mmCIF file of C-alpha atoms in Angstrom:
data_model
loop_
_atom_site.group_PDB
_atom_site.id
_atom_site.type_symbol
_atom_site.label_atom_id
_atom_site.label_comp_id
_atom_site.label_asym_id
_atom_site.label_seq_id
_atom_site.Cartn_x
_atom_site.Cartn_y
_atom_site.Cartn_z
ATOM 1 C CA MET A 1224 10.058 35.885 -46.593
ATOM 2 C CA ALA A 1225 13.784 35.413 -47.250
ATOM 3 C CA SER A 1226 15.041 31.856 -47.036
ATOM 4 C CA LEU A 1227 18.748 32.589 -47.553
ATOM 5 C CA LYS A 1228 20.932 35.049 -45.672
ATOM 6 C CA PHE A 1229 24.157 36.293 -47.210
ATOM 7 C CA LEU A 1230 26.708 38.255 -45.214
ATOM 8 C CA VAL A 1231 28.612 40.835 -47.270
ATOM 9 C CA ILE A 1232 31.766 42.086 -45.517
ATOM 10 C CA GLU A 1233 33.265 45.008 -47.409
ATOM 11 C CA ASP A 1234 34.597 48.375 -46.259
ATOM 12 C CA SER A 1235 33.523 50.187 -49.428
ATOM 13 C CA PRO A 1236 29.842 51.239 -49.412
ATOM 14 C CA THR A 1237 30.016 51.418 -53.212
ATOM 15 C CA MET A 1238 31.033 47.771 -53.469
ATOM 16 C CA ARG A 1239 28.510 46.717 -50.833
ATOM 17 C CA GLN A 1240 25.733 48.332 -52.852
ATOM 18 C CA LEU A 1241 26.965 46.757 -56.079
ATOM 19 C CA ILE A 1242 27.199 43.290 -54.489
ATOM 20 C CA ARG A 1243 23.741 43.730 -52.952
ATOM 21 C CA PHE A 1244 22.404 44.635 -56.407
ATOM 22 C CA ALA A 1245 23.887 41.466 -57.865
ATOM 23 C CA LEU A 1246 22.720 39.178 -55.056
ATOM 24 C CA ASN A 1247 19.183 40.527 -55.189
ATOM 25 C CA ARG A 1248 18.859 38.786 -58.547
ATOM 26 C CA ILE A 1249 18.648 35.526 -56.623
ATOM 27 C CA PRO A 1250 15.127 35.020 -55.276
ATOM 28 C CA GLN A 1251 14.437 34.995 -51.541
ATOM 29 C CA VAL A 1252 17.797 36.341 -50.462
ATOM 30 C CA GLU A 1253 18.413 38.690 -47.555
ATOM 31 C CA VAL A 1254 21.725 40.555 -47.577
ATOM 32 C CA VAL A 1255 23.346 41.464 -44.269
ATOM 33 C CA GLU A 1256 26.136 44.044 -44.554
ATOM 34 C CA ALA A 1257 29.273 44.540 -42.468
ATOM 35 C CA SER A 1258 32.039 47.094 -42.993
ATOM 36 C CA ASP A 1259 35.019 45.106 -41.635
ATOM 37 C CA GLY A 1260 36.026 41.719 -40.268
ATOM 38 C CA VAL A 1261 35.047 42.417 -36.673
ATOM 39 C CA ASP A 1262 31.672 43.781 -37.671
ATOM 40 C CA GLY A 1263 31.311 40.729 -39.913
ATOM 41 C CA LEU A 1264 31.929 38.309 -37.048
ATOM 42 C CA LYS A 1265 29.348 40.144 -34.914
ATOM 43 C CA LYS A 1266 26.734 39.890 -37.673
ATOM 44 C CA LEU A 1267 27.671 36.254 -38.235
ATOM 45 C CA SER A 1268 26.884 35.381 -34.641
ATOM 46 C CA SER A 1269 23.598 37.283 -34.637
ATOM 47 C CA ALA A 1270 22.089 35.859 -37.824
ATOM 48 C CA ASP A 1271 21.701 32.471 -39.415
ATOM 49 C CA ILE A 1272 24.076 33.046 -42.328
ATOM 50 C CA ASP A 1273 24.153 30.765 -45.394
ATOM 51 C CA LEU A 1274 27.022 32.397 -47.291
ATOM 52 C CA ILE A 1275 29.815 34.876 -46.565
ATOM 53 C CA LEU A 1276 31.193 37.243 -49.204
ATOM 54 C CA THR A 1277 34.223 39.138 -48.001
ATOM 55 C CA ASP A 1278 36.856 41.561 -49.203
ATOM 56 C CA ILE A 1279 40.495 40.991 -48.204
ATOM 57 C CA ASN A 1280 41.817 44.520 -47.635
ATOM 58 C CA MET A 1281 39.738 46.009 -44.831
ATOM 59 C CA PRO A 1282 40.440 48.045 -41.705
ATOM 60 C CA ILE A 1283 40.404 46.524 -38.186
ATOM 61 C CA MET A 1284 40.293 42.908 -39.419
ATOM 62 C CA ASP A 1285 41.110 41.823 -42.953
ATOM 63 C CA GLY A 1286 39.396 39.086 -44.945
ATOM 64 C CA ILE A 1287 42.198 36.542 -44.535
ATOM 65 C CA LYS A 1288 42.016 36.737 -40.731
ATOM 66 C CA LEU A 1289 38.238 36.496 -40.950
ATOM 67 C CA VAL A 1290 38.385 33.342 -43.099
ATOM 68 C CA THR A 1291 40.831 31.773 -40.623
ATOM 69 C CA LEU A 1292 38.553 32.549 -37.659
ATOM 70 C CA VAL A 1293 35.407 31.333 -39.383
ATOM 71 C CA ARG A 1294 37.011 28.070 -40.449
ATOM 72 C CA SER A 1295 38.305 27.419 -36.935
ATOM 73 C CA ASN A 1296 34.876 27.937 -35.364
ATOM 74 C CA GLU A 1297 32.824 24.770 -35.012
ATOM 75 C CA ASN A 1298 29.538 26.633 -35.547
ATOM 76 C CA TYR A 1299 30.530 28.422 -38.753
ATOM 77 C CA LYS A 1300 33.232 26.249 -40.329
ATOM 78 C CA ASP A 1301 30.903 24.842 -43.004
ATOM 79 C CA ILE A 1302 29.562 28.178 -44.262
ATOM 80 C CA PRO A 1303 30.760 28.770 -47.844
ATOM 81 C CA ILE A 1304 33.023 31.815 -48.245
ATOM 82 C CA ILE A 1305 33.571 33.850 -51.399
ATOM 83 C CA ILE A 1306 36.501 36.269 -51.475
ATOM 84 C CA ILE A 1307 35.949 39.424 -53.547
ATOM 85 C CA THR A 1308 39.171 41.385 -53.868
ATOM 86 C CA THR A 1309 41.419 43.599 -55.951
ATOM 87 C CA GLU A 1310 44.317 41.193 -55.258
ATOM 88 C CA GLY A 1311 44.691 39.341 -58.531
ATOM 89 C CA ALA A 1312 47.996 37.554 -57.897
ATOM 90 C CA LYS A 1313 47.925 33.754 -58.018
ATOM 91 C CA GLU A 1314 49.683 33.453 -54.642
ATOM 92 C CA ASP A 1315 46.954 35.593 -53.006
ATOM 93 C CA LYS A 1316 44.282 33.324 -54.429
ATOM 94 C CA ASP A 1317 46.156 30.158 -53.429
ATOM 95 C CA ARG A 1318 46.620 31.456 -49.883
ATOM 96 C CA ALA A 1319 42.925 32.327 -49.510
ATOM 97 C CA MET A 1320 41.800 28.997 -50.933
ATOM 98 C CA ALA A 1321 44.250 27.117 -48.727
ATOM 99 C CA LEU A 1322 42.802 28.857 -45.670
ATOM 100 C CA GLY A 1323 39.346 27.635 -46.560
ATOM 101 C CA ALA A 1324 37.737 30.069 -48.998
ATOM 102 C CA ASN A 1325 35.433 28.347 -51.485
ATOM 103 C CA ALA A 1326 35.715 30.836 -54.337
ATOM 104 C CA TYR A 1327 37.912 33.776 -55.272
ATOM 105 C CA ILE A 1328 36.608 36.630 -57.434
ATOM 106 C CA THR A 1329 38.720 39.606 -58.459
ATOM 107 C CA LYS A 1330 37.468 43.160 -58.888
ATOM 108 C CA PRO A 1331 36.027 44.716 -60.911
ATOM 109 C CA ILE A 1332 33.253 42.156 -60.566
ATOM 110 C CA GLN A 1333 30.703 41.056 -63.122
ATOM 111 C CA ALA A 1334 27.318 40.645 -61.436
ATOM 112 C CA SER A 1335 26.445 37.638 -63.593
ATOM 113 C CA SER A 1336 29.705 35.911 -62.692
ATOM 114 C CA LEU A 1337 29.130 36.548 -58.980
ATOM 115 C CA VAL A 1338 25.569 35.217 -59.160
ATOM 116 C CA SER A 1339 26.648 32.060 -60.992
ATOM 117 C CA THR A 1340 29.422 31.440 -58.432
ATOM 118 C CA VAL A 1341 26.922 31.814 -55.578
ATOM 119 C CA LYS A 1342 24.422 29.480 -57.272
ATOM 120 C CA GLN A 1343 27.133 26.934 -57.935
ATOM 121 C CA LEU A 1344 28.344 26.988 -54.331
ATOM 122 C CA LEU A 1345 24.872 26.721 -52.828
ATOM 123 C CA LYS A 1346 23.626 24.356 -55.541
ATOM 124 C CA LEU A 1347 20.689 26.652 -56.316
ATOM 125 C CA MET B 891 -45.123 -62.183 -118.401
ATOM 126 C CA ASP B 892 -41.425 -62.367 -118.134
ATOM 127 C CA ASP B 893 -41.100 -59.960 -121.005
ATOM 128 C CA GLU B 894 -43.362 -57.538 -119.203
ATOM 129 C CA ASN B 895 -41.267 -57.745 -116.088
ATOM 130 C CA LYS B 896 -38.045 -57.218 -118.040
ATOM 131 C CA LYS B 897 -39.500 -54.125 -119.727
ATOM 132 C CA ASP B 898 -40.549 -52.707 -116.380
ATOM 133 C CA SER B 899 -37.161 -53.452 -114.934
ATOM 134 C CA LEU B 900 -35.387 -51.814 -117.872
ATOM 135 C CA PHE B 901 -37.703 -48.839 -117.707
ATOM 136 C CA ARG B 902 -37.018 -48.364 -113.973
ATOM 137 C CA LYS B 903 -33.293 -48.668 -114.555
ATOM 138 C CA GLY B 904 -33.578 -46.132 -117.360
ATOM 139 C CA GLU B 905 -35.521 -43.870 -115.058
ATOM 140 C CA GLU B 906 -32.925 -44.299 -112.315
ATOM 141 C CA PHE B 907 -30.148 -43.571 -114.816
ATOM 142 C CA LEU B 908 -31.948 -40.473 -116.026
ATOM 143 C CA GLU B 909 -32.425 -39.385 -112.425
ATOM 144 C CA MET B 910 -28.734 -39.901 -111.739
ATOM 145 C CA PHE B 911 -27.908 -38.023 -114.905
ATOM 146 C CA ARG B 912 -30.170 -35.127 -113.879
ATOM 147 C CA GLN B 913 -28.591 -35.042 -110.429
ATOM 148 C CA GLY B 914 -25.151 -35.166 -112.064
ATOM 149 C CA GLN B 915 -26.203 -32.303 -114.337
ATOM 150 C CA GLU B 916 -27.466 -30.243 -111.388
ATOM 151 C CA PHE B 917 -24.284 -30.984 -109.455
ATOM 152 C CA THR B 918 -22.199 -29.996 -112.456
ATOM 153 C CA GLN B 919 -24.199 -26.776 -112.815
ATOM 154 C CA GLU B 920 -23.703 -26.025 -109.103
ATOM 155 C CA LEU B 921 -19.984 -26.674 -109.496
ATOM 156 C CA MET B 922 -19.888 -24.382 -112.502
ATOM 157 C CA GLN B 923 -21.733 -21.665 -110.580
ATOM 158 C CA ASP B 924 -19.383 -22.051 -107.654
ATOM 159 C CA ASN B 925 -16.496 -21.977 -110.075
ATOM 160 C CA GLU B 926 -17.844 -18.819 -111.664
ATOM 161 C CA ARG B 927 -18.370 -17.227 -108.244
ATOM 162 C CA LEU B 928 -14.885 -18.174 -107.129
ATOM 163 C CA ARG B 929 -13.398 -16.833 -110.357
ATOM 164 C CA TYR B 930 -15.195 -13.569 -109.750
ATOM 165 C CA ARG B 931 -13.905 -13.515 -106.173
ATOM 166 C CA VAL B 932 -10.385 -14.243 -107.389
ATOM 167 C CA VAL B 933 -10.630 -11.360 -109.842
ATOM 168 C CA GLN B 934 -11.920 -9.125 -107.029
ATOM 169 C CA LEU B 935 -9.099 -10.151 -104.712
ATOM 170 C CA GLU B 936 -6.556 -9.712 -107.469
ATOM 171 C CA GLU B 937 -7.816 -6.179 -108.059
ATOM 172 C CA GLU B 938 -7.723 -5.414 -104.350
ATOM 173 C CA LEU B 939 -4.220 -6.801 -104.124
ATOM 174 C CA LYS B 940 -3.204 -4.899 -107.184
ATOM 175 C CA ALA B 941 -4.610 -1.721 -105.680
ATOM 176 C CA LYS B 942 -2.674 -2.350 -102.498
ATOM 177 C CA LEU B 943 0.534 -3.157 -104.284
ATOM 178 C CA ASP B 944 0.118 -0.417 -106.796
ATOM 179 C CA PHE B 945 3.411 1.581 -106.616
ATOM 180 C CA SER B 946 2.452 3.846 -109.391
ATOM 181 C CA GLN B 947 1.405 6.548 -106.765
ATOM 182 C CA GLU B 948 4.535 6.141 -104.601
ATOM 183 C CA PRO B 949 6.722 8.859 -106.138
ATOM 184 C CA VAL B 950 3.999 11.428 -105.456
ATOM 185 C CA ALA B 951 3.692 10.339 -101.823
ATOM 186 C CA LEU B 952 7.458 10.319 -101.346
ATOM 187 C CA ALA B 953 7.766 13.772 -102.876
ATOM 188 C CA ALA B 954 5.154 15.063 -100.410
ATOM 189 C CA TYR B 955 7.049 13.489 -97.529
ATOM 190 C CA ASP B 956 10.318 14.990 -98.801
ATOM 191 C CA GLU B 957 8.693 18.409 -99.066
ATOM 192 C CA ARG B 958 7.358 18.156 -95.511
ATOM 193 C CA LEU B 959 10.746 16.996 -94.270
ATOM 194 C CA ARG B 960 12.454 19.946 -95.961
ATOM 195 C CA GLU B 961 9.915 22.332 -94.396
ATOM 196 C CA LEU B 962 10.594 20.857 -90.969
ATOM 197 C CA GLU B 963 14.344 21.049 -91.493
ATOM 198 C CA ASN B 964 14.050 24.687 -92.554
ATOM 199 C CA ARG B 965 11.899 25.431 -89.532
ATOM 200 C CA LEU B 966 14.462 23.727 -87.298
ATOM 201 C CA VAL B 967 17.228 25.878 -88.770
ATOM 202 C CA GLN B 968 15.068 28.981 -88.209
ATOM 203 C CA VAL B 969 14.323 27.970 -84.613
ATOM 204 C CA GLU B 970 18.011 27.319 -83.968
ATOM 205 C CA GLU B 971 18.857 30.749 -85.402
ATOM 206 C CA GLU B 972 16.154 32.319 -83.227
ATOM 207 C CA ASN B 973 17.570 30.506 -80.198
ATOM 208 C CA LEU B 974 21.035 31.830 -80.967
ATOM 209 C CA ASN B 975 19.604 35.313 -81.384
ATOM 210 C CA PHE B 976 17.761 35.039 -78.076
ATOM 211 C CA ALA B 977 20.913 33.747 -76.357
ATOM 212 C CA GLN B 978 22.924 36.649 -77.785
ATOM 213 C CA ARG B 979 20.216 39.118 -76.783
ATOM 214 C CA TYR B 980 20.174 37.620 -73.294
ATOM 215 C CA ILE B 981 23.944 38.128 -73.042
ATOM 216 C CA ASP B 982 23.590 41.705 -74.338
ATOM 217 C CA VAL B 983 20.768 42.471 -71.905
ATOM 218 C CA GLU B 984 22.769 40.908 -69.070
ATOM 219 C CA GLU B 985 25.745 43.109 -69.956
ATOM 220 C CA GLN B 986 23.529 46.184 -70.191
ATOM 221 C CA ASN B 987 22.035 45.282 -66.843
ATOM 222 C CA ASN B 988 25.518 44.988 -65.298
ATOM 223 C CA ASN B 989 26.559 48.281 -66.833
ATOM 224 C CA LEU B 990 23.438 50.071 -65.648
ATOM 225 C CA ALA B 991 23.914 48.673 -62.143
ATOM 226 C CA ASN B 992 27.504 49.959 -62.103
ATOM 227 C CA LEU B 993 26.456 53.386 -63.382
ATOM 228 C CA TYR B 994 23.543 53.602 -60.960
ATOM 229 C CA VAL B 995 25.697 52.656 -57.976
ATOM 230 C CA ALA B 996 28.429 55.109 -59.003
ATOM 231 C CA SER B 997 25.949 57.931 -59.497
ATOM 232 C CA TYR B 998 24.054 57.117 -56.289
ATOM 233 C CA GLN B 999 27.222 57.024 -54.206
ATOM 234 C CA LEU B 1000 28.644 60.225 -55.703
ATOM 235 C CA HIS B 1001 25.566 62.174 -54.662
ATOM 236 C CA SER B 1002 25.028 60.407 -51.345
ATOM 237 C CA THR B 1003 27.043 62.918 -49.336
ATOM 238 C CA LEU B 1004 28.079 66.569 -49.171
ATOM 239 C CA ASP B 1005 31.202 65.819 -47.195
ATOM 240 C CA TYR B 1006 34.203 66.769 -49.335
ATOM 241 C CA ASP B 1007 36.520 64.008 -48.039
ATOM 242 C CA GLU B 1008 33.789 61.413 -48.429
ATOM 243 C CA VAL B 1009 33.171 62.492 -52.013
ATOM 244 C CA LEU B 1010 36.865 62.082 -52.818
ATOM 245 C CA GLN B 1011 36.838 58.679 -51.088
ATOM 246 C CA ILE B 1012 33.822 57.584 -53.140
ATOM 247 C CA ILE B 1013 35.544 58.640 -56.371
ATOM 248 C CA LEU B 1014 38.567 56.559 -55.346
ATOM 249 C CA GLU B 1015 36.310 53.577 -54.585
ATOM 250 C CA ILE B 1016 34.562 53.845 -57.937
ATOM 251 C CA ILE B 1017 37.868 53.942 -59.801
ATOM 252 C CA ILE B 1018 39.320 50.987 -57.849
ATOM 253 C CA ASN B 1019 36.281 48.763 -57.646
ATOM 254 C CA LEU B 1020 34.259 49.549 -60.743
ATOM 255 C CA ILE B 1021 36.976 50.475 -63.242
ATOM 256 C CA GLY B 1022 39.803 48.390 -61.793
ATOM 257 C CA ALA B 1023 42.656 50.884 -61.586
ATOM 258 C CA GLU B 1024 45.605 50.277 -59.277
ATOM 259 C CA VAL B 1025 47.532 53.545 -59.482
ATOM 260 C CA PHE B 1026 45.704 56.816 -60.062
ATOM 261 C CA ALA B 1027 45.246 60.347 -58.779
ATOM 262 C CA ILE B 1028 42.618 63.069 -58.608
ATOM 263 C CA PHE B 1029 43.856 66.597 -59.355
ATOM 264 C CA LEU B 1030 41.813 69.700 -58.566
ATOM 265 C CA LEU B 1031 42.254 73.022 -60.293
ATOM 266 C CA ASP B 1032 43.738 75.893 -58.352
ATOM 267 C CA GLU B 1033 42.364 78.828 -60.310
ATOM 268 C CA LYS B 1034 44.761 81.341 -58.771
ATOM 269 C CA GLU B 1035 47.850 79.301 -59.543
ATOM 270 C CA LYS B 1036 46.460 77.986 -62.832
ATOM 271 C CA ALA B 1037 47.685 74.573 -61.784
ATOM 272 C CA LEU B 1038 46.303 71.121 -61.043
ATOM 273 C CA LEU B 1039 46.995 70.137 -57.434
ATOM 274 C CA PRO B 1040 46.859 66.484 -56.317
ATOM 275 C CA ALA B 1041 43.846 66.003 -53.992
ATOM 276 C CA ALA B 1042 43.693 62.228 -53.592
ATOM 277 C CA ALA B 1043 45.611 59.227 -54.871
ATOM 278 C CA GLU B 1044 45.697 55.449 -54.728
ATOM 279 C CA GLY B 1045 48.688 53.191 -55.211
ATOM 280 C CA VAL B 1046 51.069 56.097 -54.737
ATOM 281 C CA GLY B 1047 51.645 58.606 -51.963
ATOM 282 C CA LEU B 1048 50.041 62.005 -52.518
ATOM 283 C CA GLU B 1049 53.370 63.689 -51.716
ATOM 284 C CA ALA B 1050 55.006 61.854 -54.629
ATOM 285 C CA ILE B 1051 52.772 63.598 -57.141
ATOM 286 C CA GLU B 1052 53.834 67.011 -58.365
ATOM 287 C CA PRO B 1053 51.372 69.850 -59.110
ATOM 288 C CA ILE B 1054 50.881 70.239 -62.846
ATOM 289 C CA PRO B 1055 50.617 73.699 -64.490
ATOM 290 C CA LEU B 1056 47.682 73.998 -66.871
ATOM 291 C CA GLY B 1057 48.687 73.240 -70.441
ATOM 292 C CA GLN B 1058 51.876 71.494 -69.418
ATOM 293 C CA GLY B 1059 52.471 67.865 -70.333
ATOM 294 C CA THR B 1060 49.811 65.332 -71.235
ATOM 295 C CA ILE B 1061 47.711 65.965 -68.126
ATOM 296 C CA GLY B 1062 47.979 69.766 -68.268
ATOM 297 C CA GLN B 1063 47.007 69.796 -71.941
ATOM 298 C CA ALA B 1064 44.050 67.437 -71.464
ATOM 299 C CA ALA B 1065 42.825 69.752 -68.696
ATOM 300 C CA GLU B 1066 43.341 72.947 -70.651
ATOM 301 C CA LEU B 1067 41.641 71.569 -73.759
ATOM 302 C CA ASN B 1068 38.842 69.921 -71.716
ATOM 303 C CA GLN B 1069 39.468 66.737 -73.669
ATOM 304 C CA SER B 1070 39.811 63.210 -72.369
ATOM 305 C CA TYR B 1071 43.074 61.479 -73.177
ATOM 306 C CA PHE B 1072 43.501 57.735 -73.730
ATOM 307 C CA ASN B 1073 46.992 56.314 -74.158
ATOM 308 C CA GLU B 1074 46.963 53.293 -76.427
ATOM 309 C CA ASN B 1075 50.642 52.548 -75.732
ATOM 310 C CA PRO B 1076 51.069 52.807 -71.955
ATOM 311 C CA PRO B 1077 54.633 53.126 -70.711
ATOM 312 C CA LYS B 1078 56.283 49.976 -69.393
ATOM 313 C CA SER B 1079 58.769 51.834 -67.220
ATOM 314 C CA ILE B 1080 57.664 52.921 -63.754
ATOM 315 C CA ASP B 1081 59.664 56.162 -64.225
ATOM 316 C CA ASP B 1082 57.454 57.239 -67.127
ATOM 317 C CA LEU B 1083 54.256 56.298 -65.361
ATOM 318 C CA PHE B 1084 53.419 59.780 -64.068
ATOM 319 C CA GLN B 1085 54.547 61.584 -67.197
ATOM 320 C CA ASP B 1086 52.437 59.563 -69.566
ATOM 321 C CA PRO B 1087 49.247 58.326 -67.888
ATOM 322 C CA LEU B 1088 46.866 55.730 -69.294
ATOM 323 C CA VAL B 1089 43.842 57.977 -69.082
ATOM 324 C CA CYS B 1090 43.102 61.619 -68.247
ATOM 325 C CA ILE B 1091 39.499 62.602 -67.620
ATOM 326 C CA PRO B 1092 38.839 66.328 -67.141
ATOM 327 C CA LEU B 1093 36.178 66.959 -64.495
ATOM 328 C CA LEU B 1094 33.818 69.546 -65.934
ATOM 329 C CA ILE B 1095 30.677 71.397 -64.960
ATOM 330 C CA LYS B 1096 29.425 72.456 -68.375
ATOM 331 C CA GLU B 1097 32.663 73.950 -69.768
ATOM 332 C CA GLU B 1098 34.177 74.876 -66.429
ATOM 333 C CA LEU B 1099 37.149 72.770 -65.366
ATOM 334 C CA ILE B 1100 37.135 71.480 -61.781
ATOM 335 C CA GLY B 1101 39.992 69.020 -61.979
ATOM 336 C CA VAL B 1102 41.344 65.896 -63.678
ATOM 337 C CA ILE B 1103 41.313 62.204 -62.904
ATOM 338 C CA CYS B 1104 44.479 60.441 -64.082
ATOM 339 C CA LEU B 1105 44.819 56.666 -64.267
ATOM 340 C CA TYR B 1106 48.415 55.456 -64.371
ATOM 341 C CA ARG B 1107 48.102 51.691 -64.055
ATOM 342 C CA LEU B 1108 45.318 49.079 -64.014
ATOM 343 C CA LEU B 1109 44.995 46.102 -61.661
ATOM 344 C CA GLN B 1110 46.916 43.108 -62.977
ATOM 345 C CA GLN B 1111 43.715 41.156 -63.725
ATOM 346 C CA LYS B 1112 42.271 44.093 -65.680
ATOM 347 C CA GLU B 1113 43.667 43.582 -69.154
ATOM 348 C CA GLU B 1114 41.868 46.342 -71.010
ATOM 349 C CA PHE B 1115 39.046 48.839 -70.764
ATOM 350 C CA VAL B 1116 35.556 47.616 -71.598
ATOM 351 C CA ALA B 1117 32.487 49.531 -72.759
ATOM 352 C CA VAL B 1118 31.207 50.275 -69.260
ATOM 353 C CA ASP B 1119 34.553 51.841 -68.294
ATOM 354 C CA PHE B 1120 34.078 54.564 -70.891
ATOM 355 C CA GLU B 1121 30.523 55.080 -69.608
ATOM 356 C CA LEU B 1122 31.963 55.410 -66.122
ATOM 357 C CA PHE B 1123 34.562 57.903 -67.346
ATOM 358 C CA THR B 1124 31.786 59.992 -68.869
ATOM 359 C CA LEU B 1125 29.748 59.735 -65.685
ATOM 360 C CA LEU B 1126 32.725 60.673 -63.528
ATOM 361 C CA ALA B 1127 33.602 63.612 -65.783
ATOM 362 C CA GLY B 1128 30.238 65.234 -65.015
ATOM 363 C CA HIS B 1129 28.955 63.762 -61.769
ATOM 364 C CA ALA B 1130 32.260 63.667 -59.881
ATOM 365 C CA ALA B 1131 32.788 67.310 -60.843
ATOM 366 C CA THR B 1132 29.377 68.399 -59.518
ATOM 367 C CA ALA B 1133 29.763 66.235 -56.406
ATOM 368 C CA ILE B 1134 33.175 67.769 -55.617
ATOM 369 C CA PHE B 1135 31.929 71.280 -56.381
ATOM 370 C CA SER B 1136 28.789 70.875 -54.229
ATOM 371 C CA ALA B 1137 30.741 69.349 -51.350
ATOM 372 C CA ARG B 1138 33.334 72.149 -51.418
ATOM 373 C CA LEU B 1139 30.599 74.775 -51.564
ATOM 374 C CA TYR B 1140 28.691 73.103 -48.735
ATOM 375 C CA THR B 1141 31.811 72.756 -46.554
ATOM 376 C CA GLU B 1142 32.689 76.398 -47.211
ATOM 377 C CA SER B 1143 29.169 77.637 -46.437
ATOM 378 C CA ARG B 1144 29.072 75.572 -43.237
ATOM 379 C CA ARG B 1145 32.358 77.095 -42.160
ATOM 380 C CA LYS B 1146 31.097 80.587 -42.922
ATOM 381 C CA LEU B 1147 27.846 79.871 -41.140
ATOM 382 C CA THR B 1148 29.735 78.767 -38.040
ATOM 383 C CA THR B 1149 31.832 81.962 -38.206
ATOM 384 C CA TYR B 1150 28.741 84.175 -38.603
ATOM 385 C CA GLN B 1151 26.962 82.295 -35.820
ATOM 386 C CA GLY B 1152 29.956 82.820 -33.539
ATOM 387 C CA PHE B 1153 30.060 86.494 -34.456
ATOM 388 C CA LEU B 1154 26.307 86.900 -33.781
ATOM 389 C CA ASP B 1155 26.648 85.073 -30.465
ATOM 390 C CA LEU B 1156 29.446 87.469 -29.537
ATOM 391 C CA LEU B 1157 27.308 90.507 -30.437
ATOM 392 C CA SER B 1158 24.303 89.271 -28.496
ATOM 393 C CA GLN B 1159 26.292 88.806 -25.272
#
């Protein structure tokens, strides 16, 4: 029985699978997948999510817009958000963190680094 | 009569004196015995004390303690070394685990579809997300023209990439020779980017060339290639080639099947 639910919002199925692989190293975790920001918001409202991991560059709704919407919603504003992106520029990171992201990881990801960031954020 | 009385009196006094003397003698003897006993006890206690305070055995005991201490120190050093080894092995296993996960995901995704466009998209995703390239292109061989034609690209428009004749330039030669090319001194100028790529990976099924993957620039946070990147290049060289080949064959056969089906439907009317 999973006790933690993580929402992975990423348009690339390859990355979603890789992130799922990494997160499954943490015991009792259920991964919910979404392929863009809009899909992510739908899944967020239908499940009791403990952590959001999102890409920035996605079709329909990007990760930055998603972070803004989540942080402005009273029900979800306290959910930790990890950005996973190819955008490695400092200004991109600063912008995402200023909007309310809790961590910023650049691709290509290291599974161990992702897991330790998640554990640190959730105090596992 | 008086003389008799005096004699008796003297005799009694003499007797009393003798009695006192005997008692004194007995008392003296008792004192001497006690003295002797106490002397013996003193000697005993002195020997016990001497035994307790005898430091003549101390060097032996200290040497044993030193030896034991040295053994424990050596064991501690060994345990610390073992711990370091275990920590290093843990890091190595963790890295291997990461690498295997990347390779598994890449392989799984490459063979998850027979749709040609999807296969190309998956190859792009693998190169962006798992290798960390920013500008790159996939060329496919046109056997009739003996040229490599751009099929997909990232970070640059497909129309900006020229077809490359086999054997011409770095990319054409890598393709013709079926040999991967790694540029240790990548060009700084954007103009030279497409002439002198970072990496060329020929896509091969056995010895048959299908195409080439060319990486021109890495993401800014990707400073250099790591071990798993070369594993991914090897995987892409074989698996991307078979995935592209299978997808093209499948798409072609589906198209032919539709044509034949249409033709049969026409005949049966």
